[in-house]
Coordinates of C-alpha atoms and ligand atoms in Angstrom, one line a residue:
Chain A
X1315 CA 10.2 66.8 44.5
X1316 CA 9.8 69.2 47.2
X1317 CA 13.1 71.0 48.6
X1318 CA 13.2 71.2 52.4
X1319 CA 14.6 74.8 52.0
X1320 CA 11.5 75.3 50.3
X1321 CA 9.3 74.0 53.3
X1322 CA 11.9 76.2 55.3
X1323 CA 10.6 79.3 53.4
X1324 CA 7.1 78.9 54.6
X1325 CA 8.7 79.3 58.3
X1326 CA 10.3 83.3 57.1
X1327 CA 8.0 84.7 59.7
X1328 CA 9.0 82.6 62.4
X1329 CA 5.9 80.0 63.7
X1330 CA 3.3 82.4 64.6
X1331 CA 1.8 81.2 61.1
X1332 CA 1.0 77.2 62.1
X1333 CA 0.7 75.8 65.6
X1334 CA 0.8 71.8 66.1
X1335 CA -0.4 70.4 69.7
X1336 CA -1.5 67.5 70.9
X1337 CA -4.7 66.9 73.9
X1338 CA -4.6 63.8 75.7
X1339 CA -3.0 62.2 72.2
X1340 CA -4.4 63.8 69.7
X1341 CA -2.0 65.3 67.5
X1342 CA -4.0 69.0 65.7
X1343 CA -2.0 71.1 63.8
X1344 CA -4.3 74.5 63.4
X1345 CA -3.6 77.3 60.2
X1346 CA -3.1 80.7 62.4
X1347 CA -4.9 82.9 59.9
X1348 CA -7.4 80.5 57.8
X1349 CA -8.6 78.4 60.5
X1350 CA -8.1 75.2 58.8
X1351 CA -7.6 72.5 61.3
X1352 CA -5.9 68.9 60.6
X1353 CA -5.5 65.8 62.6
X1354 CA -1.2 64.7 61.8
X1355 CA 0.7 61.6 62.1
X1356 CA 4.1 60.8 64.1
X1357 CA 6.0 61.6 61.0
X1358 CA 4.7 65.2 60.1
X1359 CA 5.0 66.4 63.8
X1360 CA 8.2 65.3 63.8
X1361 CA 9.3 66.7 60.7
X1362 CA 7.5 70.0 61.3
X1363 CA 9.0 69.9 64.6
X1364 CA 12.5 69.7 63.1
X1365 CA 12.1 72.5 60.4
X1366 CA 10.6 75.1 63.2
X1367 CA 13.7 74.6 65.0
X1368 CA 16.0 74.3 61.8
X1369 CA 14.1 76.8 59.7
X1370 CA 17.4 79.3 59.0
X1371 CA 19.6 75.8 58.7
X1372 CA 17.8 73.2 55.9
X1373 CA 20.7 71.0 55.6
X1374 CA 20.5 70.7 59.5
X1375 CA 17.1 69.8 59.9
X1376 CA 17.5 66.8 57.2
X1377 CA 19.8 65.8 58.8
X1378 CA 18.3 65.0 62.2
X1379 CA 15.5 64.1 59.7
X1380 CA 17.3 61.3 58.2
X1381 CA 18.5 59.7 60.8
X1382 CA 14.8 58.4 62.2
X1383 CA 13.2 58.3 58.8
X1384 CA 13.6 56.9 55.1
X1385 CA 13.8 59.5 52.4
X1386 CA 10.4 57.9 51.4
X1387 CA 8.4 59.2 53.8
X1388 CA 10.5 62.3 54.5
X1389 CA 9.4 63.2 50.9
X1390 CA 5.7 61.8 51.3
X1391 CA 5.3 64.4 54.1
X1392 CA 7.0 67.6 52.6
X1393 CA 4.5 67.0 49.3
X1394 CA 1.3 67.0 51.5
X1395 CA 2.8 69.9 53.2
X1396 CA 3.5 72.0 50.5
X1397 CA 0.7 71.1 48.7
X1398 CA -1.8 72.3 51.7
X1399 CA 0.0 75.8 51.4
X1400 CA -1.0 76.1 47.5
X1401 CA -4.4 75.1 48.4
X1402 CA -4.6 78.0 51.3
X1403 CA -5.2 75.5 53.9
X1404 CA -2.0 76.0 55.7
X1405 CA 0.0 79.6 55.8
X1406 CA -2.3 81.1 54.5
X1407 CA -1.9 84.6 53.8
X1408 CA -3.6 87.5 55.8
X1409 CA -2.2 90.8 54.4
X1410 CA -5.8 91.8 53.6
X1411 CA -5.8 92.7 57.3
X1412 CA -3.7 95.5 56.7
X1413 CA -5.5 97.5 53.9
X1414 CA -8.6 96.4 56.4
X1415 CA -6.9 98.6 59.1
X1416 CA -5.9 101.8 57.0
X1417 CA -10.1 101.8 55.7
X1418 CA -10.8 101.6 59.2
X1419 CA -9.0 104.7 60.8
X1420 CA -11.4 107.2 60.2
X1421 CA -14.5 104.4 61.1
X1422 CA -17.3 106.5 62.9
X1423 CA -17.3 105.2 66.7
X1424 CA -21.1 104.0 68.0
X1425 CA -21.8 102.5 71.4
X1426 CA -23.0 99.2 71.2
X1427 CA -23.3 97.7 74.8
X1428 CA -23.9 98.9 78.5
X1429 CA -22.7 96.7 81.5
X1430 CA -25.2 99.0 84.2
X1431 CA -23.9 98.9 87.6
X1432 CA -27.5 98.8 89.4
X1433 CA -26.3 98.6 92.5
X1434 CA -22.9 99.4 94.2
X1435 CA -24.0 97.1 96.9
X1436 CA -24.0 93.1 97.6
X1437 CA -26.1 91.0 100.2
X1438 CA -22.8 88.4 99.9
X1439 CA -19.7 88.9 101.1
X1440 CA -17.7 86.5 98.6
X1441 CA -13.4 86.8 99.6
X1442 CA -12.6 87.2 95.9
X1443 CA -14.9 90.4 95.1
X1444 CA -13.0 92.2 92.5
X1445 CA -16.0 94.4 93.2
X1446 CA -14.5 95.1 96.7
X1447 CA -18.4 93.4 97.4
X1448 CA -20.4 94.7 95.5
X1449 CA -18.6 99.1 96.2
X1450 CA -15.5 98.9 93.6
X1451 CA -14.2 100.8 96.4
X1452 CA -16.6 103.5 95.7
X1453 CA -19.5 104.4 97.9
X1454 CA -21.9 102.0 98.6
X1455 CA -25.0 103.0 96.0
X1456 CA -27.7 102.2 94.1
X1457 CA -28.8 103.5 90.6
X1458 CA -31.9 105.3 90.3
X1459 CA -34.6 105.4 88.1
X1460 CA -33.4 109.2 86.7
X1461 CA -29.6 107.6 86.1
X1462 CA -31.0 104.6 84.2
X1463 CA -33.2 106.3 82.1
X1464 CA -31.1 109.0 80.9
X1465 CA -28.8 105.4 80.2
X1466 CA -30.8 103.9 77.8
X1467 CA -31.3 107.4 76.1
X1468 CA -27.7 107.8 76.2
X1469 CA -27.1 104.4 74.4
X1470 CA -29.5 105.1 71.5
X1471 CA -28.7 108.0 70.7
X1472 CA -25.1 107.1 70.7
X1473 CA -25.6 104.1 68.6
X1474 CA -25.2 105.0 65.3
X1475 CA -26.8 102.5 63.0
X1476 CA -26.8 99.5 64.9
X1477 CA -30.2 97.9 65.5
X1478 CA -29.5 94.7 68.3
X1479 CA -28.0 96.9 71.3
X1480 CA -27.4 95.5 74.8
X1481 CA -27.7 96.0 78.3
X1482 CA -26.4 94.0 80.7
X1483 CA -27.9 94.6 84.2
X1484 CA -24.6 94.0 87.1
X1485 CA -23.8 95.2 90.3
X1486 CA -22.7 94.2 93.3
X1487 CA -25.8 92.4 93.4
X1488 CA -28.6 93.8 90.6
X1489 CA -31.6 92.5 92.5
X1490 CA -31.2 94.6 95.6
X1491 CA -32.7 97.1 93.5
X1492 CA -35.2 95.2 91.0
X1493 CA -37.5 98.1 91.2
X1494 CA -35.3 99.8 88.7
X1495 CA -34.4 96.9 86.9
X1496 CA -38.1 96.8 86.5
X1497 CA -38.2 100.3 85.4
X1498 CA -34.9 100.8 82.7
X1499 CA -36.3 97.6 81.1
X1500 CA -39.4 98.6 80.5
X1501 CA -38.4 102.3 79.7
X1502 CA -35.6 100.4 77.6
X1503 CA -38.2 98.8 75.5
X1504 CA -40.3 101.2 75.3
X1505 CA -37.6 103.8 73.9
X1506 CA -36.2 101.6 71.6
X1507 CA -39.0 100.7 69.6
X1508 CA -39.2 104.4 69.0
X1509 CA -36.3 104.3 67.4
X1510 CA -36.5 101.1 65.6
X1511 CA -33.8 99.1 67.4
X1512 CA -34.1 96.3 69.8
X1513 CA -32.4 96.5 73.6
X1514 CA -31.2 92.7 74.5
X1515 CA -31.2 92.2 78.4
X1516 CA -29.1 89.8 80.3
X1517 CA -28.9 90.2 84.1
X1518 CA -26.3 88.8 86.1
X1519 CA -26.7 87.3 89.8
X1520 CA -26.2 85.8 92.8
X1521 CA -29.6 83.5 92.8
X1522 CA -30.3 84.7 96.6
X1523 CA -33.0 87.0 94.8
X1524 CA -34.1 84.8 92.5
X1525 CA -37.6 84.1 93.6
X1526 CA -41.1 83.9 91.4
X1527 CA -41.5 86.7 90.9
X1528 CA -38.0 87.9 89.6
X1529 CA -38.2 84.4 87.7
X1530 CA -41.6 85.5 85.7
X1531 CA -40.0 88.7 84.8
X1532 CA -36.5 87.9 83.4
X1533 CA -38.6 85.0 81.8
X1534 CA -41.0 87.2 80.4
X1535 CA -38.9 89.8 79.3
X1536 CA -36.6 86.9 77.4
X1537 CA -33.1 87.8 79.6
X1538 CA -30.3 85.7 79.4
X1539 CA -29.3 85.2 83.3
X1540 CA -26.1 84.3 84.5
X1541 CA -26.5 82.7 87.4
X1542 CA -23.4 82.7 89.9
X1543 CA -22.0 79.4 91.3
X1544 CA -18.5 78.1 91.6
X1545 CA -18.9 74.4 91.5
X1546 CA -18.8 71.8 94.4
X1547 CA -19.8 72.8 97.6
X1548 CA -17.2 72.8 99.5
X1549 CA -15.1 75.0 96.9
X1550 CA -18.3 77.5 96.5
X1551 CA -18.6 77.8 100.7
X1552 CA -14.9 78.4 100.7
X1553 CA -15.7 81.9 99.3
X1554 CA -18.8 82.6 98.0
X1555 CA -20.2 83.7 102.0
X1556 CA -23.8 85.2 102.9
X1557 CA -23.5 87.6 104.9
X1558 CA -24.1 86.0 108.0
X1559 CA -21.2 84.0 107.1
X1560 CA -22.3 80.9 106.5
X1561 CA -22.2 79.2 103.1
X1562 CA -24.3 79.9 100.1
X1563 CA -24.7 76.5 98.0
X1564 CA -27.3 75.1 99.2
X1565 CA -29.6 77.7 98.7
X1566 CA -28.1 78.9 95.6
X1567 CA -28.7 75.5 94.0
X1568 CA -32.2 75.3 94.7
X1569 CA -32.8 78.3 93.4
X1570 CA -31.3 77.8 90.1
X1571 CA -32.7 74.5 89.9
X1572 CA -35.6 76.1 89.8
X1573 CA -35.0 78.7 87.4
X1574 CA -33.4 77.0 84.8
X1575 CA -36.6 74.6 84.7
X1576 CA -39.1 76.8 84.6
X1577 CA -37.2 78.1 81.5
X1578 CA -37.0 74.9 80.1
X1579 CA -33.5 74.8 80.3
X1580 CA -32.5 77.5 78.1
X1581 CA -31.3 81.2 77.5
X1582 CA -28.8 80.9 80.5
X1583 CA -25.0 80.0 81.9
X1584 CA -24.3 78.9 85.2
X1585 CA -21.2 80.9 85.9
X1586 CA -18.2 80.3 87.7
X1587 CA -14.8 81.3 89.4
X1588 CA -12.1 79.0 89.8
X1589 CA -9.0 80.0 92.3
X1590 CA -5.7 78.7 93.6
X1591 CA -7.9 77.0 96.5
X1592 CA -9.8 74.7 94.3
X1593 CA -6.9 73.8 91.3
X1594 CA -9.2 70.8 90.4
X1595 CA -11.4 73.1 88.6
X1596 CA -12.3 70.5 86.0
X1597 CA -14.2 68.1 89.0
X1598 CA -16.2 72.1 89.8
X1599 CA -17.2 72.3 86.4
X1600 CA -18.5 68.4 86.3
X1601 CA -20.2 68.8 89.1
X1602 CA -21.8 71.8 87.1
X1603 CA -23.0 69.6 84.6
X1604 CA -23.7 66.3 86.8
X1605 CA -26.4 68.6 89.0
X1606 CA -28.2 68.5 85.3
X1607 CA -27.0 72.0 84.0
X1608 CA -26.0 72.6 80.4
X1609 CA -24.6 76.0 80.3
X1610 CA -21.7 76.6 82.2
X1611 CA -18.6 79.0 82.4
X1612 CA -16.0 78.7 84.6
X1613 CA -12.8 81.0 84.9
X1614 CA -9.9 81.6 86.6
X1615 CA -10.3 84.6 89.2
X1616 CA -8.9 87.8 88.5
X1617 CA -6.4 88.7 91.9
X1618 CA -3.2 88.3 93.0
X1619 CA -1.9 85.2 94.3
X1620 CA -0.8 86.4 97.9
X1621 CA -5.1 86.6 97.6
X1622 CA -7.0 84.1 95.5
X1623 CA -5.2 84.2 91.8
X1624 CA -2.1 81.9 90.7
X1625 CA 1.6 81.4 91.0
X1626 CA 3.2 80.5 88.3
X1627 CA 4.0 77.1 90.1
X1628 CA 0.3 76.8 89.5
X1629 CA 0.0 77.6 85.9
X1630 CA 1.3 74.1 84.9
X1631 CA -1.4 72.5 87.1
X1632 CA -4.0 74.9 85.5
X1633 CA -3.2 73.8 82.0
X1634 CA -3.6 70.1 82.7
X1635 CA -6.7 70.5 84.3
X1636 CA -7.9 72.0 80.9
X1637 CA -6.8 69.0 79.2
X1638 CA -8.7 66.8 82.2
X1639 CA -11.8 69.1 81.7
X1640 CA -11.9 68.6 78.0
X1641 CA -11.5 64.9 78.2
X1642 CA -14.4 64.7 80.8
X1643 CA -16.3 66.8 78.3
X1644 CA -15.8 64.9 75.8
X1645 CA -16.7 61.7 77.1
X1646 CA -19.8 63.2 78.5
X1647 CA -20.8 64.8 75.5
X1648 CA -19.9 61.2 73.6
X1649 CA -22.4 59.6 76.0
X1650 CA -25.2 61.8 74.9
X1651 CA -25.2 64.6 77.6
X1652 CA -26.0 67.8 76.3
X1653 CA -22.4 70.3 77.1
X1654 CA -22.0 73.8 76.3
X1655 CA -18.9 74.9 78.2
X1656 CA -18.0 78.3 77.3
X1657 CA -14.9 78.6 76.7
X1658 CA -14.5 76.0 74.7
X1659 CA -16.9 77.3 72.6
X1660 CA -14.7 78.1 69.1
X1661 CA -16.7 78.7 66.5
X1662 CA -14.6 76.2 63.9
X1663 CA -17.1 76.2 60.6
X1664 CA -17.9 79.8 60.5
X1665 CA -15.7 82.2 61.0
X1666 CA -16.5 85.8 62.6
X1667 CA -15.8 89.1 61.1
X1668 CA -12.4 90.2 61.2
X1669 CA -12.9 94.0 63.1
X1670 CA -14.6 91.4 65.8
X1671 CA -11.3 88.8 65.6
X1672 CA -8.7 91.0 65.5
X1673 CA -10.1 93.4 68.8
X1674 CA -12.7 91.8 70.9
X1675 CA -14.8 92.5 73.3
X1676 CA -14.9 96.0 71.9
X1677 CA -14.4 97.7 75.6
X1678 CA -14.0 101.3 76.0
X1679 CA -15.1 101.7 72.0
X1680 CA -18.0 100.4 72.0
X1681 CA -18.7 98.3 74.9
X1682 CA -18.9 100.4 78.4
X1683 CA -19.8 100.7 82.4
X1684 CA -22.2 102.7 83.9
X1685 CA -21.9 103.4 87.3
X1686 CA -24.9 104.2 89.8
X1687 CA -24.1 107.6 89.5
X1688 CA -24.1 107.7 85.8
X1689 CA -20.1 107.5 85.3
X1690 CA -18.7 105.9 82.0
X1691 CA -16.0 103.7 82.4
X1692 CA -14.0 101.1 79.6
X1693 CA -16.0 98.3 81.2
X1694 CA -17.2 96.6 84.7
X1695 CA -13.1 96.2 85.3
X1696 CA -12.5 99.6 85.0
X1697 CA -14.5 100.7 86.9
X1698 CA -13.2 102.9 89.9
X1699 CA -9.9 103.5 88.2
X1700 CA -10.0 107.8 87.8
X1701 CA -7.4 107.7 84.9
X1702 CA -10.3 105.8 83.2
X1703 CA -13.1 107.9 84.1
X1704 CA -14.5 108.8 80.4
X1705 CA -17.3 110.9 80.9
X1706 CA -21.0 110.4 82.2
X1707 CA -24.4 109.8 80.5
X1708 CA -25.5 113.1 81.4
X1709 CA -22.9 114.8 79.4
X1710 CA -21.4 112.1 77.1
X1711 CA -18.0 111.1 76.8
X1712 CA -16.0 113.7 76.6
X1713 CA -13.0 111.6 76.8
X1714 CA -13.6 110.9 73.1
X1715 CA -9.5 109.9 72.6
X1716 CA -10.0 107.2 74.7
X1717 CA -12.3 105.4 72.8
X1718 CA -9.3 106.0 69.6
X1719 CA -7.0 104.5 72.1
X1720 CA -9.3 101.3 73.1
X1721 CA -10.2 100.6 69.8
X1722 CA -6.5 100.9 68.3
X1723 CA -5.5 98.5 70.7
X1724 CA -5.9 95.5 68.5
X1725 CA -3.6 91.9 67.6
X1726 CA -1.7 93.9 65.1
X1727 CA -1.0 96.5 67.3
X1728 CA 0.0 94.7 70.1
X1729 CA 3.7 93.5 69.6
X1730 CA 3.0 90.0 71.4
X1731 CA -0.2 89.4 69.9
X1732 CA 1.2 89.8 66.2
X1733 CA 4.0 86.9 66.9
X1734 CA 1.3 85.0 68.6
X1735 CA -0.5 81.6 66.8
X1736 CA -3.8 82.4 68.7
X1737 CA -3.8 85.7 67.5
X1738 CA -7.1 85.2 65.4
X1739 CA -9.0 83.2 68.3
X1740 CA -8.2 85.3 71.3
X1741 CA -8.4 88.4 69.7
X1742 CA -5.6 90.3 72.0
X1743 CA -6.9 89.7 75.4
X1744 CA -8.4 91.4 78.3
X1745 CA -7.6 95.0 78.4
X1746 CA -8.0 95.3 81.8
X1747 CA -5.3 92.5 83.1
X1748 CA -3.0 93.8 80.9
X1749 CA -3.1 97.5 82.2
X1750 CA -3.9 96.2 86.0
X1751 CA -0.5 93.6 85.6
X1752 CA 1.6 95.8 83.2
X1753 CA 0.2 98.9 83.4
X1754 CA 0.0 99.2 79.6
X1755 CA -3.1 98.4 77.1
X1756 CA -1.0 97.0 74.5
X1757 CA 0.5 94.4 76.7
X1758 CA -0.8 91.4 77.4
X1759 CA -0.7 89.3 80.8
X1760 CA 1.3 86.9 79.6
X1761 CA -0.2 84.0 82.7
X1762 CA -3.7 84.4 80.9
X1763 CA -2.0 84.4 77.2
X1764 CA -0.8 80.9 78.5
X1765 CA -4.2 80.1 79.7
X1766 CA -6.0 81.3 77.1
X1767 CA -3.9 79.6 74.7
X1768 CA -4.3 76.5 76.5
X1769 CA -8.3 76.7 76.3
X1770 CA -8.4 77.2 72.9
X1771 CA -6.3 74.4 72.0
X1772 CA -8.5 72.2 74.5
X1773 CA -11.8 74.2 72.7
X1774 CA -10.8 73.0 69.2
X1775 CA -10.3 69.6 70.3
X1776 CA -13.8 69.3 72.0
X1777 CA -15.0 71.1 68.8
X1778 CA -13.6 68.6 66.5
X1779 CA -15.5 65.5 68.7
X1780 CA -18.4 67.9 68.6
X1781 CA -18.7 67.6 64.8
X1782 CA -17.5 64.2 64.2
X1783 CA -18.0 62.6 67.1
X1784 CA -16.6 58.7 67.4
X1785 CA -14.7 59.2 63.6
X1786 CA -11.8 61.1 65.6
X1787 CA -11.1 58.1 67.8
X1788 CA -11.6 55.4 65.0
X1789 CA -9.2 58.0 62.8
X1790 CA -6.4 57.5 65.6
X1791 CA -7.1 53.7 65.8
X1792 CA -6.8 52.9 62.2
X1793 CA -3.4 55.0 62.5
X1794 CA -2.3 53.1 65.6
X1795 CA -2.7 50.2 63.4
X1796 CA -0.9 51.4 60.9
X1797 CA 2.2 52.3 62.5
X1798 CA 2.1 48.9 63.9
X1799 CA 2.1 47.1 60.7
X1800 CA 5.3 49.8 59.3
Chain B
X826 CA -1.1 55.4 51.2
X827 CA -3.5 56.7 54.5
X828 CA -2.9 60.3 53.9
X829 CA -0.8 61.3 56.9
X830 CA -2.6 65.0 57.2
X831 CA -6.2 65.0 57.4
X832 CA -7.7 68.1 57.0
X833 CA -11.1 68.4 59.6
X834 CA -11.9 72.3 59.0
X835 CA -11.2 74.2 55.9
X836 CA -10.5 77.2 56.6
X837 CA -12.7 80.6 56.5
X838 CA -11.8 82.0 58.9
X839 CA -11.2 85.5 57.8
X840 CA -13.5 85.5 54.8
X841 CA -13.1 88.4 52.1
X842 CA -16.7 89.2 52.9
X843 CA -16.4 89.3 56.3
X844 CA -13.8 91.9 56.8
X845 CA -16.3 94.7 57.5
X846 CA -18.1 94.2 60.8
X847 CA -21.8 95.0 61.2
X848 CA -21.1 95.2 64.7
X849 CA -25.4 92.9 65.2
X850 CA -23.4 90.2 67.2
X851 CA -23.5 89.8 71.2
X852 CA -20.8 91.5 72.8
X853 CA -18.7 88.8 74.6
X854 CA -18.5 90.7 78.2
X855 CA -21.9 90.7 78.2
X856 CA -22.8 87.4 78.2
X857 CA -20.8 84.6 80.2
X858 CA -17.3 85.8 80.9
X859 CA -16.8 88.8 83.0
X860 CA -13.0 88.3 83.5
X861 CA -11.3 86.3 80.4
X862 CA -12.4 87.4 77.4
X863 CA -14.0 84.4 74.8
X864 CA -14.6 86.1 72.2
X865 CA -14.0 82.6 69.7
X866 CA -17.7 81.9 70.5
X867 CA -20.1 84.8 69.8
X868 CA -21.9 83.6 66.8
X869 CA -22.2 86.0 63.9
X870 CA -25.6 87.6 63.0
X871 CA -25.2 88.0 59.3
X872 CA -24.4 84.7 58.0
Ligands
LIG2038 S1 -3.4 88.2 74.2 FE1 -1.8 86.7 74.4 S2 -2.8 84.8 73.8 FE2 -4.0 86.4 73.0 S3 -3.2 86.8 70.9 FE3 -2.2 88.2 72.3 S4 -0.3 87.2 72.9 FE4 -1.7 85.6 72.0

């Protein structure tokens, strides 16, 4: 029979190892480092609950066991436990990471990705523009055909060995300088074939641009296009102003309407920004998907909350309206509608690499921003901020211990991260919010560590309905039944 | 006896053969978030 001091044990490290949470019911209990998920009943939350709290004092925590269940299923419970962790399926172990990291240290560093700052410029005027619209408080400009050029030779000759490499065309606004979007894309493709690798495009607007003939390029030249919208129209008009300062929905819509048909509905996200003004996110994003769009990313705005971003009065609010959004997702997607939500995209089955889960986006290592002048910065976030400056595609980075310092900052080398459950699906956070809210890479912002936390709970339930659909719900109703017959 | 843990996912997440990156995959800033990282999402190449 199973000890509880041995169940105890598993709990040396604290509970960073399992996490159990429940979404409008539905009671998950996720392995940290192996990714096994479970669906639990009453009696092992509560018992797991007990021993977290308990885990240096056994006798305690059978105790308060005891007195709200029979030995019986006290016992029943500890087996299944135990038994998951000899078959790796709960604590499992994740030491490898560490003889992973020594290898690594000496790894040679190759760019991978370019977020190019065409233009320095906007033809909106939206209030939340961490672009300071469009200039990142630097002047207004526009890249030119020399800068872009001399980018794409920059990133392959940088590259290493990697074939797929990307550039990401951003601004301000992109399209108020499609002429050399035009050109770097065709340069782009035409360079990189000479050197056997493959440039993937994706451009990212405003839709005011976005007419036939921008449409039969990006189509033609297979971009993925994020198209910029924040929901309902009273919450996108509320910030997202033309310049004339009027509202910018209803043209926006039509536009994108447009697009994503004649691209039969693919190779796209409809992309969003949710604020304290509009806490009811969830109703933005359904909207989203009830004008007939199936790609859509919403998040929360990056600012401070005297501006547009959140008190933490707000962050309980925030995290329900997760839960609200993944419920509505879920019956949609139960109904037949076709949802791709973004961040609750987790991929459960199939894990990812581990250099990719333990740091990231890969910012300021291998991921960078260009600026219309040619500048290298750690990415679009960065940009502007002089300590960051790290060189320029003319001369190359010469700041060559900042892409050691980006890359070392990592889930193991972040205290927080390496207590944290989530570590292995958030993979350490934004490097930008924690240096712009605690002035330090290798600490988090703890209010979007509680949102991101939040989202990938919510993610891994709307996963799980994902894959087995109407079982989950006939799972918990031949449990409800059970626990009515005990 | 209903089992009371049912296991959904079996884990592999970190794979043996998947601790050394090709680095192929999309990188996650460039596609839908520009503010909070996802990177949970961006499908691997290899497998
Ligand atoms: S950034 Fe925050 S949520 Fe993500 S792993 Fe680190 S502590 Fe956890």
């Amino acid at each position: 029979m199973v000890r509880i001091s041995e169940l105890c044990s598993l709990f040396s490290d604290g509970n960073k190892n399992i996490h159990k949470f429940k979404i409008k019911g539905l009671p998950i209990l996720l392995d940290a480092a192996g990714g096994s998920v479970h669906l639990i009943d009453d009696a092992v939350w509560d018992i797991l609950e007990s021993i977290e709290k308990n885990r240096t004092s056994p006798a305690i925590a059978l105790e308060e066991l005891e007195k709200k269940y029979p030995p019986k299923v006290i016992d029943e419970v500890m087996e299944e436990l135990v038994s998951l962790w000899e078959q790796g399926l709960l604590f499992a172990d994740e030491s490898f990471v560490e003889e992973f990291l020594n290898a690594e240290e000496n790894g040679e560093l190759t760019v991978k990705a370019l977020c190019l700052h065409i233009a320095h410029d906007c033809n909106m005027t939206c209030g939340y523009c961490f672009a300071s619209q469009g200039s990142f408080g630097l002047e207004r400009e526009i890249m030119s055909e020399e800068v872009g050029e001399r980018t794409v030779d920059f990133l392959l000759e940088n590259s290493g060995s990697r074939k797929n490499l990307e550039i990401d065309f951003f601004g301000g606004e992109p399209l108020i300088n499609f002429k050399v979007v035009e050109h770097i894309t065709a340069y782009g493709k035409k360079k990189a074939e000479e050197y056997g690798k493959t440039i993937n495009f994706t451009l990212t607007t405003n839709c005011l641009l976005l007419d036939e003939e921008v449409c039969e390029f990006v189509n033609e030249n297979g971009m993925q296009v994020i198209l910029s919208l924040d929901g309902r129209k009273a919450t996108n008009d509320r910030v997202r102003l033309l310049k004339n300062g009027g509202g910018s929905y209803d043209t926006v819509v039509e536009r994108i309407m447009k697009f994503v048909e004649s691209r039969n509905h693919e190779n796209y996200y409809v992309r969003g920004t949710f604020t304290r003004k509009n806490l009811d996110f969830s109703r933005d994003v359904f909207h989203l998907f009830d004008l007939g769009l199936k790609h859509v990313s919403v998040e929360p705005v990056v600012a401070p909350p005297e501006e547009y971003g959140f008190y933490g009065e707000d962050i309980p609010l925030l995290e329900e309206e997760y839960e609200n959004l993944a419920e509505g997702l879920v019956k949609r997607m139960l109904a037949g509608q076709d949802i791709d939500f973004y961040h609750f995209n987790i991929d459960l089955d199939d894990g990812q690499c581990l250099p990719r889960k333990i740091r990231g986006c890969g910012a300021g290592f291998e991921y960078f921003a260009v600026t219309p002048t040619g500048d290298i910065y750690p990415c679009h976030q960065f940009v502007g901020e002089k300590n960051f400056l790290m060189g320029n595609v003319f001369e190359g980075i010469k700041e060559r211990y900042m892409m050691e310092l980006f890359r070392s900052a990592h889930i193991f080398s972040k205290s927080r991260c390496r207590e944290c459950w989530a570590r292995f699906l958030c993979s350490g956070g934004c490097h930008a919010s924690a240096y712009q809210f605690n002035g330090n890479l290798f600490e988090p912002f703890e209010t979007a560590c509680i949102l991101q936390k939040k989202r990938i709970e919510c993610g891994i339930y709307f996963q799980l309905y994902k894959k087995f659909g109407h079982k989950i719900s006939e799972i918990m109703n031949s449990r409800d039944s059970l626990g009515e017959k005990d | 006896m209903a089992s009371r843990v049912i296991t959904l996912i079996k884990g592999t997440a970190v794979k043996t053969d998947r601790t050394v990156g090709c680095g192929e995959c999309q990188t996650s800033c460039q596609s839908a978030c520009k503010t909070s990282c996802t990177v949970g999402n961006q499908k691997c190449l290899n497998s």
